[in-house]
PDB file of C-alpha atoms and ligand atoms in Angstrom:
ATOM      1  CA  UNK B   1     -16.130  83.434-207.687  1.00 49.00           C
ATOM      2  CA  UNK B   2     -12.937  81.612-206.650  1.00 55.00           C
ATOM      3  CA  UNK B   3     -13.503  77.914-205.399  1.00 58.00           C
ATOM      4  CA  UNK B   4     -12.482  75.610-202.756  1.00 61.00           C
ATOM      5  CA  UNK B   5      -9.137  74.090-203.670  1.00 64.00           C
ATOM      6  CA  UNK B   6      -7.403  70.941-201.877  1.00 86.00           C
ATOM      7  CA  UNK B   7      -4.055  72.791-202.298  1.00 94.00           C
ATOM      8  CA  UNK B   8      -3.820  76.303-201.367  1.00 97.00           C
ATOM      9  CA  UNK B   9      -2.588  78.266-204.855  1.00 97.00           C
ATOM     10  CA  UNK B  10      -0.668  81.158-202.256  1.00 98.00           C
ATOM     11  CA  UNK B  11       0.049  80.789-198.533  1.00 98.00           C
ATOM     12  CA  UNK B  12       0.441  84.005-196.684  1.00 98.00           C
ATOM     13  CA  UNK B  13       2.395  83.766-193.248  1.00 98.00           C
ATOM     14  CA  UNK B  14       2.769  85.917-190.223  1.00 98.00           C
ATOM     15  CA  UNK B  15       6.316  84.849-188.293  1.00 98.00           C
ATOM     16  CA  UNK B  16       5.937  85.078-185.575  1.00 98.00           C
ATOM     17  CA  UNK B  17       7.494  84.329-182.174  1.00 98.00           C
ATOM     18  CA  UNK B  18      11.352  84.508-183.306  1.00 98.00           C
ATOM     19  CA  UNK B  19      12.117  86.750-179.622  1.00 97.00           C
ATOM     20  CA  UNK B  20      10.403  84.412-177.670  1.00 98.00           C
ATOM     21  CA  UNK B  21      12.366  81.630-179.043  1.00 98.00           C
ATOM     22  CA  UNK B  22      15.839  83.484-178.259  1.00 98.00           C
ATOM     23  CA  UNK B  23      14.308  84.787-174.670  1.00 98.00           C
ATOM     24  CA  UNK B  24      13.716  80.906-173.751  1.00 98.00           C
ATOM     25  CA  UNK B  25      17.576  79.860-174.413  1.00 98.00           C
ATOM     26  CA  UNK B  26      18.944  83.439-172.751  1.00 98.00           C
ATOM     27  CA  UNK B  27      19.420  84.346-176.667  1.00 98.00           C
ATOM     28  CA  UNK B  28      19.523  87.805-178.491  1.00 96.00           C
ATOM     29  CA  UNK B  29      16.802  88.660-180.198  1.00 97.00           C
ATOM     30  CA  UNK B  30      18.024  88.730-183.164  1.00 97.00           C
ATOM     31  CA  UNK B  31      19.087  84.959-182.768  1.00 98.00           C
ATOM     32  CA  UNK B  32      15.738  84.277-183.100  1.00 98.00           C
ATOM     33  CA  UNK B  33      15.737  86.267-186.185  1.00 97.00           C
ATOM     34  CA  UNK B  34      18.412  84.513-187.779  1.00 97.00           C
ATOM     35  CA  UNK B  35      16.794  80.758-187.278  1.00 98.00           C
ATOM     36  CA  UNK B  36      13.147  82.346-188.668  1.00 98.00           C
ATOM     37  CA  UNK B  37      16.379  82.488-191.801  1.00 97.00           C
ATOM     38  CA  UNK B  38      16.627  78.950-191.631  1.00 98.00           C
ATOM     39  CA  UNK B  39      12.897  78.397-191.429  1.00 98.00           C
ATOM     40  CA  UNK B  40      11.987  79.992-193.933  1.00 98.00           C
ATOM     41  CA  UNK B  41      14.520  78.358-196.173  1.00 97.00           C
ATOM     42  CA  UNK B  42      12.578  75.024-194.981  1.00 98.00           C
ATOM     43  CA  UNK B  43       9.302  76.375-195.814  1.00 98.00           C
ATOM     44  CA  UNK B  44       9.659  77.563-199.099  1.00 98.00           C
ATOM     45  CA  UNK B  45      11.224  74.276-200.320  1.00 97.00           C
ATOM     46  CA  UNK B  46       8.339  72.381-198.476  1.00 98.00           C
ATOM     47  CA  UNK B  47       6.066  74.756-200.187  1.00 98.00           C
ATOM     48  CA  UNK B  48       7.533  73.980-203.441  1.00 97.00           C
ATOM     49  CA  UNK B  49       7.517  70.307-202.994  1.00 96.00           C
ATOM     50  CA  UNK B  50       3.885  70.669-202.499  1.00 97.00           C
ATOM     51  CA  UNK B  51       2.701  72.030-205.677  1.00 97.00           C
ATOM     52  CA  UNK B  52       2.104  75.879-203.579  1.00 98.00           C
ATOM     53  CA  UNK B  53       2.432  78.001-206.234  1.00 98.00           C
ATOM     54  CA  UNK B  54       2.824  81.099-204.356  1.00 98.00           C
ATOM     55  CA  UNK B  55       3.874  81.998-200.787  1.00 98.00           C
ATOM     56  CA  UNK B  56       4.270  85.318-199.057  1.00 98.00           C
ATOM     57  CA  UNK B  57       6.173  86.144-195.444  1.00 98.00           C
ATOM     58  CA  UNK B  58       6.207  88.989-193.426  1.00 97.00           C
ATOM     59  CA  UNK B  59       9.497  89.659-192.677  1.00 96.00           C
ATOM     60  CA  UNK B  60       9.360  93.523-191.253  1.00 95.00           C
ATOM     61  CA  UNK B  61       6.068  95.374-190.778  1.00 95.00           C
ATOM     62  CA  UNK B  62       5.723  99.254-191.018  1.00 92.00           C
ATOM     63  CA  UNK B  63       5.263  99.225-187.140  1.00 93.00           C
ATOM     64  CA  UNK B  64       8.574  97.424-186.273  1.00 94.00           C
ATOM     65  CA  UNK B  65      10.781 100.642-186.958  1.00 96.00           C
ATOM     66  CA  UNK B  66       9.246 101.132-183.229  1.00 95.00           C
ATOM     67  CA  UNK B  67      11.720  98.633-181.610  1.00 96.00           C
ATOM     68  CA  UNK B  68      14.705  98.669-180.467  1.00 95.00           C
ATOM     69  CA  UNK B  69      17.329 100.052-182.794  1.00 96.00           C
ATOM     70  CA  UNK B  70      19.721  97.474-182.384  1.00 95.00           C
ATOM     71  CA  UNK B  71      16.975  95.026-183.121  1.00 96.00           C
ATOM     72  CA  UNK B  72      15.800  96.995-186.224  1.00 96.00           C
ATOM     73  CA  UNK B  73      19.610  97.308-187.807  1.00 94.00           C
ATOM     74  CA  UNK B  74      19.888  93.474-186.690  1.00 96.00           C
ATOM     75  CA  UNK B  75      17.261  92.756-189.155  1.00 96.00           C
ATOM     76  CA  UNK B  76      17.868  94.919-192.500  1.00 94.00           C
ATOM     77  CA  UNK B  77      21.377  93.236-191.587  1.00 94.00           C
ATOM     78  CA  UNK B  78      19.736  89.630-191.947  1.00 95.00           C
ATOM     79  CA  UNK B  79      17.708  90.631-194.894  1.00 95.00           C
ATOM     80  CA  UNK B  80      21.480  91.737-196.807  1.00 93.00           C
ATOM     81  CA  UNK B  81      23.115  88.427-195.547  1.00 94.00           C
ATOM     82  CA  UNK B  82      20.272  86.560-196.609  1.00 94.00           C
ATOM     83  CA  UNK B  83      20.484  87.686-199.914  1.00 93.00           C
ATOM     84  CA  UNK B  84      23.823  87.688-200.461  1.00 92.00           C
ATOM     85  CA  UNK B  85      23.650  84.143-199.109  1.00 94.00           C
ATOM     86  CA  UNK B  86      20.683  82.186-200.736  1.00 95.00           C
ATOM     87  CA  UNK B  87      19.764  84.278-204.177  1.00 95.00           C
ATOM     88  CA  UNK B  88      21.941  81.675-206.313  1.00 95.00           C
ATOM     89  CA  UNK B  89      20.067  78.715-204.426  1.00 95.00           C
ATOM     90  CA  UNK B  90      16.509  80.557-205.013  1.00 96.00           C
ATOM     91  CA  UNK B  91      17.939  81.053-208.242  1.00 94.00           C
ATOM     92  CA  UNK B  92      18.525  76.787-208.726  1.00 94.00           C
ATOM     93  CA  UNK B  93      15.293  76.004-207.223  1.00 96.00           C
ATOM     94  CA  UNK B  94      13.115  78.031-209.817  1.00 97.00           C
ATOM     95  CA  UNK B  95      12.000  81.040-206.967  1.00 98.00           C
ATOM     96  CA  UNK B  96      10.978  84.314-208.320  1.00 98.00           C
ATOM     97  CA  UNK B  97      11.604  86.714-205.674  1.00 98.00           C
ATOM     98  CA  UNK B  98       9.382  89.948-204.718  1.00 98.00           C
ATOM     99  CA  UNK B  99       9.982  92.102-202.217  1.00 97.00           C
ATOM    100  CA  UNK B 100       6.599  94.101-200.918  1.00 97.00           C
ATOM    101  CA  UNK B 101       6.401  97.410-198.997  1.00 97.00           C
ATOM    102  CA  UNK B 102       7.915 100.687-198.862  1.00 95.00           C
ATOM    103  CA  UNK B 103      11.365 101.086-199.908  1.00 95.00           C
ATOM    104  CA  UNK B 104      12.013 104.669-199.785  1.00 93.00           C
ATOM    105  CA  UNK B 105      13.115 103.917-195.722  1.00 91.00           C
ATOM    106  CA  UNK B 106      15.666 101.009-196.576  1.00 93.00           C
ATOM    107  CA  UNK B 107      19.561 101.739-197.280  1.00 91.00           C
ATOM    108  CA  UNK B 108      20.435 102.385-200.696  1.00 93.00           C
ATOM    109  CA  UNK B 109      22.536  98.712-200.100  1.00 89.00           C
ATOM    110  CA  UNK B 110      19.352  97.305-199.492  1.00 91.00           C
ATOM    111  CA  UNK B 111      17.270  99.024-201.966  1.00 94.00           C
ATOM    112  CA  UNK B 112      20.027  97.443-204.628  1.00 94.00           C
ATOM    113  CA  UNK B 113      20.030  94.086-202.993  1.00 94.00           C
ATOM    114  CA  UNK B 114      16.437  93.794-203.202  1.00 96.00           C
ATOM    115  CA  UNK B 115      16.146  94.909-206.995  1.00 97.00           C
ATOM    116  CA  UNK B 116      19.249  92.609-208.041  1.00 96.00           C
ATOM    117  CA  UNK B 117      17.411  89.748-206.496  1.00 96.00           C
ATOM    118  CA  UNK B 118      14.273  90.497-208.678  1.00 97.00           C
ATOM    119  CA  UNK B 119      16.138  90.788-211.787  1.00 97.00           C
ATOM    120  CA  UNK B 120      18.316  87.714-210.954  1.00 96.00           C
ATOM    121  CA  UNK B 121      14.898  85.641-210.382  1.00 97.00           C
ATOM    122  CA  UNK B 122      12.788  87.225-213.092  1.00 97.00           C
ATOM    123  CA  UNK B 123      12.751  84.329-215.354  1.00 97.00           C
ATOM    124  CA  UNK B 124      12.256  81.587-212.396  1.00 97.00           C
ATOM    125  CA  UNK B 125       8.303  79.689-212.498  1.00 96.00           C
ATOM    126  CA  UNK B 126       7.949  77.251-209.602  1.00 97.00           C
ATOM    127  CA  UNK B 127       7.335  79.125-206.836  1.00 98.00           C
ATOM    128  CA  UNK B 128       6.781  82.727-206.095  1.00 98.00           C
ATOM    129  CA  UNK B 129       8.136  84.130-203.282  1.00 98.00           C
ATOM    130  CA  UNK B 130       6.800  87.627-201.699  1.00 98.00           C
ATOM    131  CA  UNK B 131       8.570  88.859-198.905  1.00 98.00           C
ATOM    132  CA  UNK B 132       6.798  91.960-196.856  1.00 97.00           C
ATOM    133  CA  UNK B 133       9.168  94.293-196.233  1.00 96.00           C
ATOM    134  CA  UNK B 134       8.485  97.687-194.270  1.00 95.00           C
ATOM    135  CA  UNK B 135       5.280  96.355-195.473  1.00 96.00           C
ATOM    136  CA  UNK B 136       1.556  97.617-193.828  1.00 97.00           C
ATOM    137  CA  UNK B 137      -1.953  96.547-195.062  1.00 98.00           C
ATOM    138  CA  UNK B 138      -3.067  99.775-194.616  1.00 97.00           C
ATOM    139  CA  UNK B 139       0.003 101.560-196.374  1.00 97.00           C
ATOM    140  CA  UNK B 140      -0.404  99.327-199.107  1.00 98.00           C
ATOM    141  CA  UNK B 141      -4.416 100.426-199.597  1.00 98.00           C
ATOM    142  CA  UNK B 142      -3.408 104.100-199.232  1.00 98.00           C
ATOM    143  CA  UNK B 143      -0.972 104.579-201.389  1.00 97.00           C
ATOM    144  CA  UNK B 144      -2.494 102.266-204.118  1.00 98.00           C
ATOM    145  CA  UNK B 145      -5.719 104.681-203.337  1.00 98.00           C
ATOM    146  CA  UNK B 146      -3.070 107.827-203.893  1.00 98.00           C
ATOM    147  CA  UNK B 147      -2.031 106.607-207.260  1.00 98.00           C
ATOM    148  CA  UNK B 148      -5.352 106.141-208.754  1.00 98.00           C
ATOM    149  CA  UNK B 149      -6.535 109.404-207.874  1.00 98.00           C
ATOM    150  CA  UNK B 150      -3.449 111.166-208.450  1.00 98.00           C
ATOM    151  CA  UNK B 151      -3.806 109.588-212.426  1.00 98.00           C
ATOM    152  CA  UNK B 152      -7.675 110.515-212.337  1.00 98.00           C
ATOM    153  CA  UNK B 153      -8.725 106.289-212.223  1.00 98.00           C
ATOM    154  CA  UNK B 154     -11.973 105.872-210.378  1.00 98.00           C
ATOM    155  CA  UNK B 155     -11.771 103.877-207.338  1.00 97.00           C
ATOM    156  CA  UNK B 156     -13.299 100.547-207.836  1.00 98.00           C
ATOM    157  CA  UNK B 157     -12.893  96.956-206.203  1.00 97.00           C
ATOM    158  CA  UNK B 158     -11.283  95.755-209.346  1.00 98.00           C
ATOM    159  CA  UNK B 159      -9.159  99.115-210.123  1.00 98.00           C
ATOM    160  CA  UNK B 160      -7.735  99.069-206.615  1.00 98.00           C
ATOM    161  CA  UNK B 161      -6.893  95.425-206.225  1.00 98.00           C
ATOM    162  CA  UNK B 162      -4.997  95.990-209.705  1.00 98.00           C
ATOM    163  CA  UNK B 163      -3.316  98.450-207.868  1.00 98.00           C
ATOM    164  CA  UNK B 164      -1.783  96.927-204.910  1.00 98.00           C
ATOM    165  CA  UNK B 165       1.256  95.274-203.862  1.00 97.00           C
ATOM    166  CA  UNK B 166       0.498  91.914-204.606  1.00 98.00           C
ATOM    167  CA  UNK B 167      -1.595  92.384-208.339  1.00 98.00           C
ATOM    168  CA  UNK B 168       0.919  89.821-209.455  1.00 97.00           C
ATOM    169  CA  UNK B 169      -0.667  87.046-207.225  1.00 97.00           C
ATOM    170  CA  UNK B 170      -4.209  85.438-206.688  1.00 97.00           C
ATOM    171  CA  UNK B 171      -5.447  86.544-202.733  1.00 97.00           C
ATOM    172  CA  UNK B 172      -4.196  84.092-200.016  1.00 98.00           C
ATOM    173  CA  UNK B 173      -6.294  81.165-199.989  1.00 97.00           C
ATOM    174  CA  UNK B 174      -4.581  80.016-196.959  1.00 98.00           C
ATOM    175  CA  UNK B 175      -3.442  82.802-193.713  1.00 98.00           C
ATOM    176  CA  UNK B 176      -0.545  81.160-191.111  1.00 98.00           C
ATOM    177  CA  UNK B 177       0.249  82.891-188.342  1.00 98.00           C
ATOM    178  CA  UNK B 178       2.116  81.128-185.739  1.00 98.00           C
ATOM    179  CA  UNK B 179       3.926  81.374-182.276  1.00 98.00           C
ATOM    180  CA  UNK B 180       0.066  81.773-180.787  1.00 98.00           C
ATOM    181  CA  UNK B 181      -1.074  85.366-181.230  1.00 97.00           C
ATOM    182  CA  UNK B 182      -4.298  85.197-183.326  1.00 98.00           C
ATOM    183  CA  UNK B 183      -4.293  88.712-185.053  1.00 97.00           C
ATOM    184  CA  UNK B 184      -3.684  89.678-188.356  1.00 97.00           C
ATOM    185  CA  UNK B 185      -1.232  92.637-187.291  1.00 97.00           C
ATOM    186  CA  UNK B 186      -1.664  94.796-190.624  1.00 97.00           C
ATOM    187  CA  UNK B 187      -0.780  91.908-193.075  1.00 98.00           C
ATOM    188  CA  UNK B 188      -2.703  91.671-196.126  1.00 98.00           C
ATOM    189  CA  UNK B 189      -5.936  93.284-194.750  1.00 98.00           C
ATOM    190  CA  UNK B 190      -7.462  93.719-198.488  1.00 98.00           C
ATOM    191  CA  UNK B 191      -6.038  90.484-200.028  1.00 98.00           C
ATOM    192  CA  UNK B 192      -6.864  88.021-196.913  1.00 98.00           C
ATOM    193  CA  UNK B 193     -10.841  89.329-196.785  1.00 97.00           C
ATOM    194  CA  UNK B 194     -11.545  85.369-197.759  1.00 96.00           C
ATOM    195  CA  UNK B 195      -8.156  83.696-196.505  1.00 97.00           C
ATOM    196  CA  UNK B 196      -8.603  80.826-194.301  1.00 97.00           C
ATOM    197  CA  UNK B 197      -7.149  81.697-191.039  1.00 98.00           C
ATOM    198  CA  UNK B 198      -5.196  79.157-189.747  1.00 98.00           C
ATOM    199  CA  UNK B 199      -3.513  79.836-186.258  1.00 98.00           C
ATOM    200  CA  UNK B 200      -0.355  77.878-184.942  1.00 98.00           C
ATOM    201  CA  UNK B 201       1.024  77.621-181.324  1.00 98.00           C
ATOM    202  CA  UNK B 202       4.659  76.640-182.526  1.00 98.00           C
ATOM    203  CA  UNK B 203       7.023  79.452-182.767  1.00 98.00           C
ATOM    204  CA  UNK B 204       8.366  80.537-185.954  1.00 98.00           C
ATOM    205  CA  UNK B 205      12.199  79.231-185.912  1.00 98.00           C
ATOM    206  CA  UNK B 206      10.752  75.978-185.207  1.00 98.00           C
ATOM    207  CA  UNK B 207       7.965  75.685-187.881  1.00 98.00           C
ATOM    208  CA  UNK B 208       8.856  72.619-189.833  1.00 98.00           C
ATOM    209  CA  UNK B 209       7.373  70.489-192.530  1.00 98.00           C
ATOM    210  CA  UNK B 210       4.882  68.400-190.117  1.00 98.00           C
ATOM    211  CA  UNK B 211       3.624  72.186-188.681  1.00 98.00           C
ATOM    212  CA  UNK B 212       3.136  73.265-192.571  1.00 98.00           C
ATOM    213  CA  UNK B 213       1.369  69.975-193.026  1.00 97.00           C
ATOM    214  CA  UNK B 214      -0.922  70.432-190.045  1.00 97.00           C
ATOM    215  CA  UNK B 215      -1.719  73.880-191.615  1.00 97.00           C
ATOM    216  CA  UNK B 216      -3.241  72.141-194.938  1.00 97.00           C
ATOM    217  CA  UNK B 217      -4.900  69.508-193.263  1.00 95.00           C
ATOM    218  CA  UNK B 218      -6.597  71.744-191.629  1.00 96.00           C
ATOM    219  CA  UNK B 219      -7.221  73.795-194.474  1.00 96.00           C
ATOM    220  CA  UNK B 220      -8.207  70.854-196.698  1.00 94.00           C
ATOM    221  CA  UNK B 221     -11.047  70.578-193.803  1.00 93.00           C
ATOM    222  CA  UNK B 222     -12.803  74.069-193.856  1.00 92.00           C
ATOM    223  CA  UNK B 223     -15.315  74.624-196.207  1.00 78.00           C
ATOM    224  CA  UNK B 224     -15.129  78.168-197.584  1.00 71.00           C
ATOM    225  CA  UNK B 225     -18.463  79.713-198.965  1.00 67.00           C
ATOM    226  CA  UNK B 226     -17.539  82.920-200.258  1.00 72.00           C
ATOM    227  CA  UNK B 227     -21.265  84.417-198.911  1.00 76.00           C
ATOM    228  CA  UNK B 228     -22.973  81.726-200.292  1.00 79.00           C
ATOM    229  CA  UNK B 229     -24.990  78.556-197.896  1.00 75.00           C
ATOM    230  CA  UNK B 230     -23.495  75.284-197.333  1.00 73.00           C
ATOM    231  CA  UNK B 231     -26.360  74.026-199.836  1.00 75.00           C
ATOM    232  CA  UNK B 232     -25.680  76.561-202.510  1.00 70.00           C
ATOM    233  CA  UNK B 233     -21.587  74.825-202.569  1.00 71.00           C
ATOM    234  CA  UNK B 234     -22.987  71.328-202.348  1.00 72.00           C
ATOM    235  CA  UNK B 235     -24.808  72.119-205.713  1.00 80.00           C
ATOM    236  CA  UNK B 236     -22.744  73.657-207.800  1.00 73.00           C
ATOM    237  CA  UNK B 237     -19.732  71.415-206.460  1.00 67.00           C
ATOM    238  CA  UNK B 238     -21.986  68.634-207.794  1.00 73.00           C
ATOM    239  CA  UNK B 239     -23.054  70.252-210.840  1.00 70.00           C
ATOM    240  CA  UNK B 240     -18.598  70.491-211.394  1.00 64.00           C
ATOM    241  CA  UNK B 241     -19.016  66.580-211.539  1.00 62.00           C
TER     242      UNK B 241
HETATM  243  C1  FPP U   1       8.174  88.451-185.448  1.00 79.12           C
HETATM  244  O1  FPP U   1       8.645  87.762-184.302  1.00 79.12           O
HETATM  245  C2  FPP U   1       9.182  88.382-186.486  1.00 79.12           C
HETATM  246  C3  FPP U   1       9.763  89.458-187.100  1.00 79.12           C
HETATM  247  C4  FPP U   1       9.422  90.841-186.745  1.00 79.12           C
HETATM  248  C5  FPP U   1      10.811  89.282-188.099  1.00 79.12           C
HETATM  249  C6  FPP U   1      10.606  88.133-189.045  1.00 79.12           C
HETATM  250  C7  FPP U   1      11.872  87.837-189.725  1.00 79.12           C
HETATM  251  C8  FPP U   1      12.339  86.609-190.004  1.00 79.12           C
HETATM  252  C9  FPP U   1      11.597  85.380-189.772  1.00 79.12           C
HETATM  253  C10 FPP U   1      13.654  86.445-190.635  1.00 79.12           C
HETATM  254  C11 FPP U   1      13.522  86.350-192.117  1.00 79.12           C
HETATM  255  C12 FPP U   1      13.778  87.673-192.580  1.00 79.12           C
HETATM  256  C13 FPP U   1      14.117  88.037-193.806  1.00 79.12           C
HETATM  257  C14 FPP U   1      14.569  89.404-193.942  1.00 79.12           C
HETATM  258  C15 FPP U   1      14.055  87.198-195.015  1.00 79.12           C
HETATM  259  P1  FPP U   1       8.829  88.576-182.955  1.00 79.12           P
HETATM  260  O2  FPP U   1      10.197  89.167-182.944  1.00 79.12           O
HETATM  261  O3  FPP U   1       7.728  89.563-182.798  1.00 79.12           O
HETATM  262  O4  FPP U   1       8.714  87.433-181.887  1.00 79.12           O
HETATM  263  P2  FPP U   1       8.073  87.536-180.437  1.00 79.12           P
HETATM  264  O5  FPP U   1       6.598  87.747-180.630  1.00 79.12           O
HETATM  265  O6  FPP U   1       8.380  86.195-179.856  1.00 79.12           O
HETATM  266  O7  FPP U   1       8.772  88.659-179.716  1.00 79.12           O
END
């Protein structure tokens, strides 16, 4: 049974609202794209600062190949800049980098990008960084589904979680979504069944430290029950005494 903790162990964080940002200064899209860059940089050092142990972003969903393909070559073009750009500072600040999702769609340049950046960060401890990637909840549950049957495993709650994505990682204790949609959108649908939801008006390129913080206060103030009464937590956080 996991257990209420004051700091979330993994954040998981839909970004959202990067076009609206760019619409409301007569922007590109993809400007918007290219702060969420800059935000995210922000977040994962405020993450780190606060003892988060793990966070993971969705950066490209498997339904986004559906927009515009300007927009769509604007963004694997972010995600190679990016990493040409900010590995060696991940690299400093002790990030182990994961990229999530299918990869047989992405470049061969971005295929090696992504695996270079793994290999370069393999050894790095303070904070794990997943980034969803031509990522689905529902891809990830099928195919993990496809490889135990293909190898004959029986399909169990513990056999499948083992085999998706994200066996590397606890679930989300904590679910951000911001820029005011309040939908989960295919992230994380197995991982985030006990995630608190936590649902923020403040478009992404603008999510700062004080919007992370309002996040975990608010956090820090649900109780989660895992299926069990208010009561039945009250005891056996007393009996932890
Ligand atoms: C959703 O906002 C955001 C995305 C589809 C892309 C997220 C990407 C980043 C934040 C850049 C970081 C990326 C990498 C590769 C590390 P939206 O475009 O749907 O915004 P809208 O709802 O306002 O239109």
């Amino acid at each position: 049974m996991a257990e209420q903790v004051a700091v979330p162990r993994h954040i998981a964080i839909v970004m959202d609202g990067n076009g609206r940002w760019a619409s409301r200064r007569f922007l590109p899209r993809i400007a918007g794209h290219k702060q969420g860059v800059d935000a995210l940089k922000r977040i994962v050092k405020a993450c780190a600062s606060r003892h988060v142990p793990v966070l993971t972003v969705f950066a490209f969903s498997s339904e986004n190949w559906n927009r515009p393909a300007e927009e769509v070559s604007g963004l694997m073009d972010i995600l190679a800049l990016a990493l040409a750009r900010e590995v060696s500072q991940l690299q400093r600040d002790g990030v182990q980098l994961h990229f999530v999702g299918d990869r047989e769609a992405l470049s061969a340049r971005v295929r090696k990008g992504l695996e270079d950046a793994e290999v370069a960060t393999a050894g790095n401890s303070l904070l794990t960084l997943n980034v969803c990637f031509n990522y689905g909840g529902r891809w990830d549950i099928a195919s993990a589904a496809a490889r135990l049957a293909a190898a004959g495993t029986p399909i169990t709650e513990e056999s499948l979680s083992g085999a998706l994505a994200l066996a590397h990682c606890a679930d989300p204790d904590l679910v951000i979504r911001t820029g005011g949609e309040k939908r989960l959108s295919n992230f994380l649908l197995w991982q985030a069944a006990y995630s608190e939801l936590c649902f923020s008006d403040v478009l992404w390129p603008d999510f700062d430290e004080a919007a992370l913080d309002a996040a975990l206060q608010e956090y820090a103030s649900r109780e989660r029950r895992f299926g069990q009464t208010s009561q039945q937590i009250a005891e056996s956080t007393e009996t932890r005494r």
